[in-house]
Coordinates of N, CA and C in Angstrom, one line a residue:
M1 N 26.4 162.4 110.0 CA 26.5 161.0 110.0 C 26.8 160.5 108.6
S2 N 27.7 159.7 108.4 CA 28.1 159.2 107.1 C 27.2 158.1 106.7
A3 N 27.0 157.9 105.3 CA 26.2 156.8 104.8 C 26.8 155.5 105.1
A4 N 26.0 154.5 105.2 CA 26.5 153.2 105.6 C 27.4 152.6 104.5
P5 N 28.3 151.7 104.8 CA 29.2 151.2 103.8 C 28.4 150.3 102.8
A6 N 29.0 150.3 101.6 CA 28.3 149.6 100.5 C 28.1 148.1 100.7
A7 N 28.9 147.5 101.6 CA 28.8 146.1 101.9 C 27.6 145.7 102.7
S8 N 26.9 146.7 103.3 CA 25.8 146.3 104.2 C 24.7 145.6 103.4
P9 N 24.2 144.5 104.0 CA 23.1 143.7 103.4 C 21.8 144.5 103.3
W10 N 21.7 145.7 103.9 CA 20.4 146.4 103.8 C 20.4 147.3 102.7
L11 N 21.5 147.5 102.0 CA 21.5 148.4 100.8 C 20.7 147.9 99.7
W12 N 20.2 148.8 98.8 CA 19.6 148.3 97.6 C 20.7 147.7 96.7
P13 N 20.3 146.7 96.0 CA 21.3 146.0 95.2 C 21.9 146.9 94.1
S14 N 21.2 147.8 93.6 CA 21.8 148.7 92.6 C 22.2 150.0 93.2
P15 N 23.4 150.5 92.8 CA 23.9 151.8 93.4 C 23.1 153.0 92.9
T16 N 22.2 152.8 91.9 CA 21.4 153.9 91.5 C 20.2 154.1 92.2
V17 N 19.9 153.2 93.2 CA 18.6 153.3 94.0 C 19.0 153.3 95.5
R18 N 19.9 154.1 95.9 CA 20.4 154.1 97.3 C 19.9 155.3 98.1
L19 N 18.9 156.0 97.7 CA 18.5 157.2 98.3 C 18.3 157.1 99.8
R20 N 17.6 156.1 100.2 CA 17.2 156.0 101.6 C 17.9 154.8 102.3
E21 N 19.2 154.5 101.9 CA 19.9 153.3 102.4 C 20.1 153.5 103.9
T22 N 20.3 154.7 104.4 CA 20.6 154.8 105.8 C 19.3 154.5 106.6
A23 N 18.2 154.9 106.1 CA 16.9 154.6 106.8 C 16.7 153.1 106.8
F24 N 17.0 152.4 105.7 CA 16.8 151.0 105.6 C 17.7 150.3 106.7
L25 N 18.9 150.7 106.8 CA 19.8 150.1 107.8 C 19.2 150.3 109.2
A26 N 18.5 151.4 109.4 CA 17.9 151.7 110.7 C 16.8 150.8 111.0
C27 N 16.1 150.3 110.0 CA 14.8 149.6 110.2 C 15.0 148.4 111.2
S28 N 16.1 147.6 111.0 CA 16.3 146.4 111.8 C 16.4 146.8 113.2
N29 N 17.2 147.9 113.5 CA 17.4 148.3 114.9 C 16.1 148.9 115.5
L30 N 15.4 149.8 114.6 CA 14.3 150.5 115.1 C 13.1 149.5 115.4
R31 N 13.0 148.5 114.6 CA 11.9 147.5 114.8 C 12.0 146.8 116.1
R32 N 13.2 146.7 116.7 CA 13.4 146.0 118.0 C 12.7 146.8 119.1
C33 N 12.7 148.2 118.9 CA 12.1 149.0 120.0 C 10.6 149.3 119.7
M34 N 10.0 148.7 118.7 CA 8.6 148.9 118.4 C 7.8 147.7 118.8
I35 N 6.6 148.0 119.2 CA 5.6 146.9 119.4 C 4.9 146.8 118.1
A36 N 4.9 145.7 117.7 CA 4.4 145.4 116.4 C 5.4 145.8 115.4
H37 N 4.0 174.1 96.4 CA 4.2 175.5 96.7 C 2.8 176.2 96.5
V38 N 1.9 175.3 97.0 CA 0.5 175.8 96.8 C 0.1 176.4 98.1
K39 N -0.4 177.6 98.2 CA -0.9 178.2 99.4 C -2.4 178.1 99.4
S40 N -2.9 177.7 100.5 CA -4.3 177.6 100.6 C -4.9 179.0 100.7
G41 N -5.6 179.3 99.6 CA -6.2 180.7 99.6 C -7.5 180.6 98.8
E42 N -8.1 181.7 98.7 CA -9.4 181.8 98.1 C -9.4 182.8 96.9
A43 N -10.0 182.4 95.8 CA -10.1 183.3 94.7 C -10.9 184.5 95.0
D44 N -10.6 185.6 94.3 CA -11.3 186.8 94.6 C -12.8 186.6 94.5
G45 N -13.5 187.1 95.6 CA -14.9 187.0 95.6 C -15.5 185.7 96.2
Y46 N -14.6 184.8 96.5 CA -15.0 183.5 97.1 C -14.9 183.6 98.7
P47 N -15.8 183.0 99.4 CA -15.7 183.0 100.8 C -14.6 182.2 101.3
K48 N -14.0 182.5 102.5 CA -13.0 181.7 103.0 C -13.6 180.3 103.4
T49 N -12.7 179.3 103.4 CA -13.2 178.0 103.8 C -13.7 177.9 105.2
E50 N -13.1 178.7 106.1 CA -13.6 178.7 107.5 C -15.0 179.2 107.6
D51 N -15.4 180.0 106.6 CA -16.8 180.6 106.6 C -17.8 179.6 106.2
L52 N -17.4 178.5 105.6 CA -18.3 177.4 105.1 C -18.5 176.4 106.1
V53 N -19.7 175.8 106.1 CA -19.9 174.7 107.1 C -19.2 173.4 106.5
D54 N -19.2 172.4 107.2 CA -18.5 171.2 106.8 C -19.3 170.5 105.7
E55 N -18.6 169.6 105.0 CA -19.2 168.9 103.8 C -20.4 168.1 104.1
E56 N -20.4 167.4 105.2 CA -21.6 166.6 105.6 C -22.9 167.5 105.7
T57 N -22.7 168.7 106.4 CA -23.8 169.6 106.6 C -24.3 170.1 105.2
L58 N -23.3 170.5 104.4 CA -23.7 171.0 103.1 C -24.4 170.0 102.3
L59 N -24.0 168.8 102.3 CA -24.7 167.7 101.5 C -26.1 167.5 102.1
S60 N -26.2 167.6 103.4 CA -27.6 167.4 104.0 C -28.5 168.6 103.6
N61 N -27.9 169.8 103.6 CA -28.7 171.0 103.2 C -29.1 170.9 101.7
L62 N -28.1 170.4 100.9 CA -28.4 170.3 99.5 C -29.6 169.3 99.2
D63 N -29.5 168.2 99.9 CA -30.6 167.2 99.8 C -32.0 167.8 100.2
R64 N -31.9 168.6 101.3 CA -33.2 169.2 101.8 C -33.7 170.2 100.8
A65 N -32.8 171.0 100.2 CA -33.2 172.1 99.2 C -33.8 171.4 98.0
I66 N -33.2 170.3 97.5 CA -33.7 169.7 96.3 C -35.1 169.1 96.6
K67 N -35.3 168.5 97.8 CA -36.6 167.9 98.2 C -37.7 169.0 98.3
E68 N -37.2 170.2 98.7 CA -38.2 171.3 98.8 C -38.3 172.1 97.5
E69 N -37.6 171.6 96.5 CA -37.6 172.3 95.2 C -37.1 173.7 95.2
D70 N -36.2 174.0 96.2 CA -35.6 175.3 96.3 C -34.3 175.3 95.5
Y71 N -34.4 175.4 94.2 CA -33.3 175.2 93.3 C -32.3 176.3 93.3
A72 N -32.7 177.5 93.6 CA -31.8 178.6 93.8 C -30.8 178.3 95.0
R73 N -31.4 177.9 96.1 CA -30.6 177.6 97.3 C -29.7 176.4 97.0
A74 N -30.3 175.4 96.3 CA -29.5 174.2 95.9 C -28.3 174.6 95.1
A75 N -28.4 175.5 94.1 CA -27.3 175.9 93.3 C -26.3 176.6 94.1
K76 N -26.7 177.4 95.1 CA -25.8 178.1 96.0 C -25.0 177.1 96.8
I77 N -25.7 176.1 97.3 CA -25.0 175.1 98.1 C -24.0 174.3 97.3
R78 N -24.3 174.0 96.0 CA -23.4 173.4 95.1 C -22.1 174.2 94.9
D79 N -22.3 175.5 94.8 CA -21.2 176.4 94.7 C -20.3 176.4 95.9
D80 N -20.9 176.3 97.1 CA -20.2 176.3 98.4 C -19.4 174.9 98.5
L81 N -20.0 173.9 98.0 CA -19.3 172.6 98.0 C -18.1 172.6 97.1
R82 N -18.3 173.2 95.9 CA -17.2 173.3 94.9 C -16.0 174.1 95.5
I83 N -16.3 175.2 96.2 CA -15.3 176.0 96.8 C -14.6 175.3 97.9
L84 N -15.4 174.5 98.7 CA -14.8 173.8 99.8 C -13.9 172.7 99.3
H85 N -14.3 172.0 98.2 CA -13.4 171.0 97.6 C -12.1 171.5 97.0
E86 N -12.3 172.7 96.3 CA -11.1 173.3 95.6 C -10.1 173.8 96.7
D87 N -10.6 174.4 97.7 CA -9.7 174.9 98.8 C -9.0 173.7 99.5
A88 N -9.8 172.7 99.8 CA -9.3 171.5 100.5 C -8.1 170.9 99.7
K89 N -8.4 170.8 98.4 CA -7.3 170.2 97.5 C -6.1 171.0 97.5
A90 N -6.3 172.4 97.4 CA -5.1 173.3 97.4 C -4.3 173.2 98.7
S91 N -5.0 173.2 99.8 CA -4.3 173.1 101.1 C -3.6 171.7 101.3
L92 N -4.2 170.7 100.7 CA -3.6 169.3 100.8 C -2.4 169.3 100.0
L93 N -2.4 169.8 98.8 CA -1.3 169.9 97.9 C -0.2 170.7 98.5
A94 N -0.5 171.8 99.2 CA 0.5 172.6 99.9 C 1.2 171.8 101.0
A95 N 0.4 171.0 101.8 CA 1.0 170.1 102.8 C 1.9 169.1 102.1
N96 N 1.5 168.5 101.0 CA 2.4 167.5 100.3 C 3.7 168.2 99.8
A97 N 3.5 169.5 99.3 CA 4.7 170.2 98.9 C 5.7 170.5 100.0
R98 N 5.1 170.8 101.2 CA 6.0 171.0 102.4 C 6.8 169.8 102.8
F99 N 6.1 168.6 102.7 CA 6.8 167.3 102.9 C 8.0 167.1 102.0
Y100 N 7.8 167.3 100.7 CA 8.8 167.1 99.7 C 9.9 168.1 99.8
N101 N 9.6 169.4 100.2 CA 10.6 170.4 100.4 C 11.5 170.0 101.5
A102 N 10.9 169.5 102.6 CA 11.7 169.1 103.8 C 12.6 167.9 103.4
F103 N 12.0 167.0 102.6 CA 12.8 165.8 102.2 C 13.9 166.2 101.3
K104 N 13.7 167.0 100.3 CA 14.8 167.3 99.3 C 15.9 168.2 99.9
N105 N 15.5 169.0 100.9 CA 16.5 169.8 101.6 C 17.2 169.2 102.8
G106 N 16.7 168.0 103.2 CA 17.2 167.3 104.4 C 16.9 168.1 105.6
D107 N 15.8 168.8 105.7 CA 15.4 169.7 106.7 C 14.6 168.9 107.8
I108 N 15.3 168.4 108.8 CA 14.6 167.5 109.8 C 13.7 168.3 110.7
A109 N 14.0 169.6 110.9 CA 13.1 170.4 111.7 C 11.7 170.6 111.0
A110 N 11.8 170.8 109.7 CA 10.5 170.9 109.0 C 9.8 169.6 108.9
M111 N 10.5 168.5 108.8 CA 9.9 167.2 108.8 C 9.2 166.9 110.1
Y112 N 9.8 167.3 111.2 CA 9.1 167.1 112.5 C 7.7 167.8 112.5
S113 N 7.6 169.0 111.9 CA 6.4 169.8 112.0 C 5.3 169.3 111.0
I114 N 5.7 168.5 110.1 CA 4.8 168.1 109.0 C 4.0 166.9 109.4
W115 N 4.5 166.0 110.3 CA 3.8 164.8 110.7 C 2.9 165.0 111.9
A116 N 1.8 164.2 111.8 CA 0.9 164.1 113.0 C 1.6 163.4 114.1
K117 N 1.2 163.7 115.3 CA 1.8 163.1 116.5 C 0.9 161.9 116.9
G118 N 1.5 160.8 117.2 CA 0.7 159.6 117.7 C 1.3 158.3 117.2
D119 N 0.8 157.2 117.8 CA 1.2 155.9 117.5 C 0.6 155.4 116.2
H120 N -0.4 156.1 115.6 CA -1.0 155.6 114.4 C -0.2 156.0 113.1
V121 N 0.8 156.9 113.2 CA 1.5 157.3 112.0 C 2.5 156.2 111.7
Y122 N 2.8 156.1 110.4 CA 3.9 155.1 110.0 C 4.5 155.5 108.7
V123 N 5.7 155.0 108.4 CA 6.4 155.2 107.2 C 6.9 153.9 106.7
I124 N 6.8 153.7 105.3 CA 7.5 152.5 104.7 C 8.4 153.1 103.6
H125 N 9.7 153.1 103.9 CA 10.7 153.5 103.0 C 10.9 152.3 101.9
P126 N 11.3 152.6 100.7 CA 11.5 151.6 99.7 C 12.4 150.5 100.3
A127 N 12.0 149.2 100.0 CA 12.8 148.0 100.4 C 12.9 147.9 101.9
A128 N 12.0 148.5 102.7 CA 12.1 148.4 104.1 C 10.7 148.1 104.7
G129 N 10.7 147.6 105.9 CA 9.4 147.3 106.5 C 8.7 148.5 107.1
R130 N 7.6 148.3 107.7 CA 6.8 149.4 108.3 C 7.4 149.9 109.6
I131 N 7.6 151.2 109.7 CA 8.1 151.8 110.9 C 7.0 152.7 111.5
S132 N 6.6 152.3 112.7 CA 5.4 152.9 113.3 C 5.7 153.8 114.5
S133 N 4.8 154.7 114.8 CA 4.7 155.7 115.9 C 5.6 156.9 115.6
Y134 N 5.2 158.0 116.0 CA 5.8 159.3 115.6 C 7.3 159.4 115.9
D135 N 7.7 159.0 117.2 CA 9.1 159.1 117.6 C 10.0 158.2 116.7
V136 N 9.5 157.0 116.4 CA 10.4 156.1 115.6 C 10.4 156.5 114.2
V137 N 9.3 157.0 113.7 CA 9.2 157.5 112.3 C 10.2 158.7 112.1
M138 N 10.2 159.6 113.1 CA 11.2 160.7 113.0 C 12.6 160.3 113.1
Q139 N 12.9 159.2 113.9 CA 14.3 158.7 113.9 C 14.7 158.2 112.5
S140 N 13.8 157.6 111.8 CA 14.1 157.1 110.5 C 14.4 158.3 109.5
W141 N 13.6 159.4 109.7 CA 13.9 160.6 108.8 C 15.1 161.3 109.3
E142 N 15.5 161.3 110.5 CA 16.7 161.9 111.0 C 17.9 161.2 110.3
M143 N 17.8 159.9 110.1 CA 18.9 159.2 109.5 C 19.0 159.5 108.0
V144 N 17.8 159.7 107.4 CA 17.8 160.1 106.0 C 18.4 161.5 105.8
C145 N 18.0 162.4 106.7 CA 18.4 163.8 106.6 C 19.9 164.0 107.0
N146 N 20.4 163.2 107.8 CA 21.8 163.3 108.3 C 22.7 162.4 107.5
A147 N 22.2 161.8 106.5 CA 23.1 160.9 105.6 C 24.0 161.8 104.8
D148 N 25.0 161.2 104.2 CA 26.0 161.9 103.4 C 25.5 162.0 102.0
Y149 N 24.4 162.7 101.8 CA 23.9 163.0 100.5 C 24.2 164.4 100.1
E150 N 24.1 164.7 98.9 CA 24.4 166.1 98.4 C 23.0 166.8 98.3
F151 N 22.6 167.4 99.4 CA 21.3 168.2 99.4 C 21.6 169.6 98.8
P152 N 20.6 170.1 98.2 CA 19.2 169.6 98.0 C 19.1 168.6 96.9
L153 N 18.3 167.6 97.1 CA 18.0 166.6 96.1 C 17.0 167.2 95.1
N154 N 17.0 166.7 93.9 CA 16.1 167.1 92.9 C 15.0 166.0 92.8
I155 N 13.8 166.4 93.4 CA 12.7 165.4 93.4 C 11.6 165.9 92.5
D156 N 11.4 165.2 91.4 CA 10.4 165.6 90.5 C 9.2 164.7 90.7
L157 N 8.0 165.3 90.9 CA 6.8 164.5 91.1 C 5.9 164.5 89.9
K158 N 5.5 163.3 89.5 CA 4.7 163.1 88.3 C 3.4 162.3 88.7
N159 N 2.4 162.5 87.8 CA 1.2 161.7 87.9 C 0.5 161.9 89.3
I160 N 0.5 163.2 89.7 CA -0.1 163.5 91.0 C -1.6 163.4 91.0
E161 N -2.1 162.7 92.0 CA -3.6 162.7 92.2 C -3.9 163.0 93.6
V162 N -5.0 163.7 93.8 CA -5.4 164.1 95.1 C -6.9 163.6 95.4
H163 N -7.1 163.1 96.6 CA -8.4 162.6 97.0 C -8.7 163.0 98.4
I164 N -9.9 163.5 98.7 CA -10.2 164.0 100.0 C -11.6 163.5 100.4
R165 N -11.7 163.0 101.6 CA -13.0 162.7 102.2 C -13.0 163.2 103.6
G166 N -13.7 164.2 103.9 CA -13.8 164.8 105.2 C -12.5 165.3 105.7
S167 N -12.0 164.7 106.9 CA -10.8 165.2 107.5 C -9.6 164.3 107.1
L168 N -9.8 163.4 106.1 CA -8.7 162.5 105.6 C -8.5 162.8 104.1
G169 N -7.3 162.8 103.7 CA -6.9 163.0 102.3 C -5.7 162.3 102.0
Y170 N -5.5 161.9 100.7 CA -4.3 161.3 100.3 C -3.8 161.8 98.9
V171 N -2.5 161.7 98.7 CA -1.9 162.1 97.5 C -1.1 160.9 96.9
T172 N -1.3 160.6 95.7 CA -0.5 159.5 95.1 C 0.4 160.2 94.0
C173 N 1.6 159.7 93.8 CA 2.5 160.3 92.8 C 3.6 159.4 92.5
L174 N 4.4 159.7 91.5 CA 5.6 159.1 91.1 C 6.7 160.0 91.5
E175 N 7.7 159.5 92.3 CA 8.8 160.3 92.7 C 10.0 160.0 91.7
V176 N 10.6 161.0 91.1 CA 11.8 160.8 90.3 C 12.9 161.6 91.0
V177 N 13.9 160.9 91.5 CA 14.9 161.6 92.3 C 16.2 161.6 91.6
K178 N 16.8 162.8 91.5 CA 18.1 163.0 90.9 C 19.0 163.9 91.8
T179 N 20.3 163.8 91.6 CA 21.2 164.7 92.2 C 22.5 164.8 91.3
K180 N 22.9 166.0 91.1 CA 24.1 166.2 90.3 C 24.1 165.4 88.9
G181 N 22.9 165.5 88.3 CA 22.8 164.8 87.0 C 22.6 163.3 87.0
R182 N 22.5 162.8 88.2 CA 22.4 161.3 88.3 C 21.0 160.9 88.8
T183 N 20.4 159.9 88.2 CA 19.1 159.4 88.6 C 19.3 158.4 89.8
W184 N 18.5 158.7 90.8 CA 18.6 157.8 92.0 C 17.4 156.9 92.1
G185 N 16.7 156.8 91.1 CA 15.6 155.8 91.1 C 14.2 156.5 91.1
K186 N 13.2 155.6 90.9 CA 11.8 156.1 90.9 C 11.0 155.3 91.9
Q187 N 10.1 156.0 92.6 CA 9.3 155.4 93.6 C 7.8 155.8 93.4
I188 N 6.9 154.8 93.6 CA 5.5 155.1 93.7 C 5.2 155.5 95.1
A189 N 4.6 156.6 95.3 CA 4.4 157.1 96.7 C 2.9 157.3 97.0
T190 N 2.5 156.9 98.2 CA 1.2 157.3 98.7 C 1.4 158.0 100.0
N191 N 0.9 159.3 100.1 CA 1.0 160.1 101.2 C -0.4 160.4 101.8
I192 N -0.7 159.9 103.0 CA -2.0 160.1 103.6 C -1.9 161.2 104.7
F193 N -2.8 162.1 104.7 CA -2.9 163.2 105.6 C -4.2 163.2 106.4
E194 N -4.1 163.7 107.6 CA -5.3 164.0 108.4 C -5.4 165.4 108.8
K195 N -6.6 166.0 108.9 CA -6.7 167.4 109.2 C -6.8 167.5 110.7
V196 N -5.9 168.2 111.3 CA -5.8 168.4 112.8 C -5.9 169.9 113.1
D197 N -6.9 170.4 113.7 CA -7.1 171.8 114.0 C -6.9 172.6 112.8
G198 N -7.5 172.2 111.7 CA -7.5 173.0 110.4 C -6.2 172.8 109.6
T199 N -5.3 172.0 110.0 CA -4.0 171.8 109.3 C -3.9 170.4 108.8
W200 N -3.5 170.2 107.6 CA -3.2 168.8 107.1 C -1.8 168.4 107.6
L201 N -1.8 167.2 108.3 CA -0.6 166.7 108.8 C -0.5 165.2 108.3
M202 N 0.8 164.9 107.9 CA 1.0 163.5 107.3 C 0.9 162.5 108.4
C203 N 0.2 161.4 108.1 CA 0.2 160.2 109.0 C 0.7 159.0 108.4
V204 N 0.8 158.9 107.1 CA 1.4 157.8 106.4 C 2.2 158.2 105.2
H205 N 3.4 157.7 105.0 CA 4.2 157.9 103.8 C 4.6 156.5 103.4
H206 N 4.2 156.0 102.2 CA 4.6 154.7 101.7 C 5.2 154.8 100.3
A207 N 6.5 154.5 100.2 CA 7.2 154.6 98.9 C 7.7 153.3 98.5
S208 N 7.4 152.9 97.3 CA 7.9 151.6 96.8 C 8.7 151.8 95.5
H209 N 9.9 151.2 95.5 CA 10.7 151.4 94.3 C 10.2 150.6 93.1
I210 N 10.3 151.2 91.9 CA 9.9 150.5 90.7 C 11.1 150.4 89.8
E211 N 11.2 149.3 89.1 CA 12.4 149.1 88.2 C 12.1 149.9 86.9
E212 N 13.2 150.4 86.4 CA 13.0 151.2 85.1 C 13.1 150.3 83.9

């Protein structure tokens, strides 16, 4: 599919920030049909995350151990919590990396596998409105991946921060996108993931363009 003509009113006003113009064009049509390289692993000698109980149970056990003045057990539980947090962050960063690898390569098959299934997922492309539900979100990414861009894109992520609470986690970062020596603009992105059957899946991607 060819990129939309420059005269379209949905294009970004500046030609240097046109990375997702095709998806933006799709928003008006899609909204009519809507209602409304890190591998998760363990360091040598550390137990696998699956062998650890969940965070809530560990915190409860830690509180009990402290009340019982069983400090050796409390120290062991703190170690288990640290391992759980470190592995969760590593696996969440791996999921975030898979998303950007699919994005930069225009790999729609990979993009399909990265997102959670359901009506609760949504994407907000720069300068576009909210696109909700799995099928419609995937339609917007199909238009991005099928656009007349020179893949692979060069996407440099800066200021990455990771936060996890139970089965929900999010990554915030600055996207710096270039291709063939040309800067395509910067976006502030928030990527929210949920853990489904032990795998982090994306449920929200919100990118907002910032002026340089």
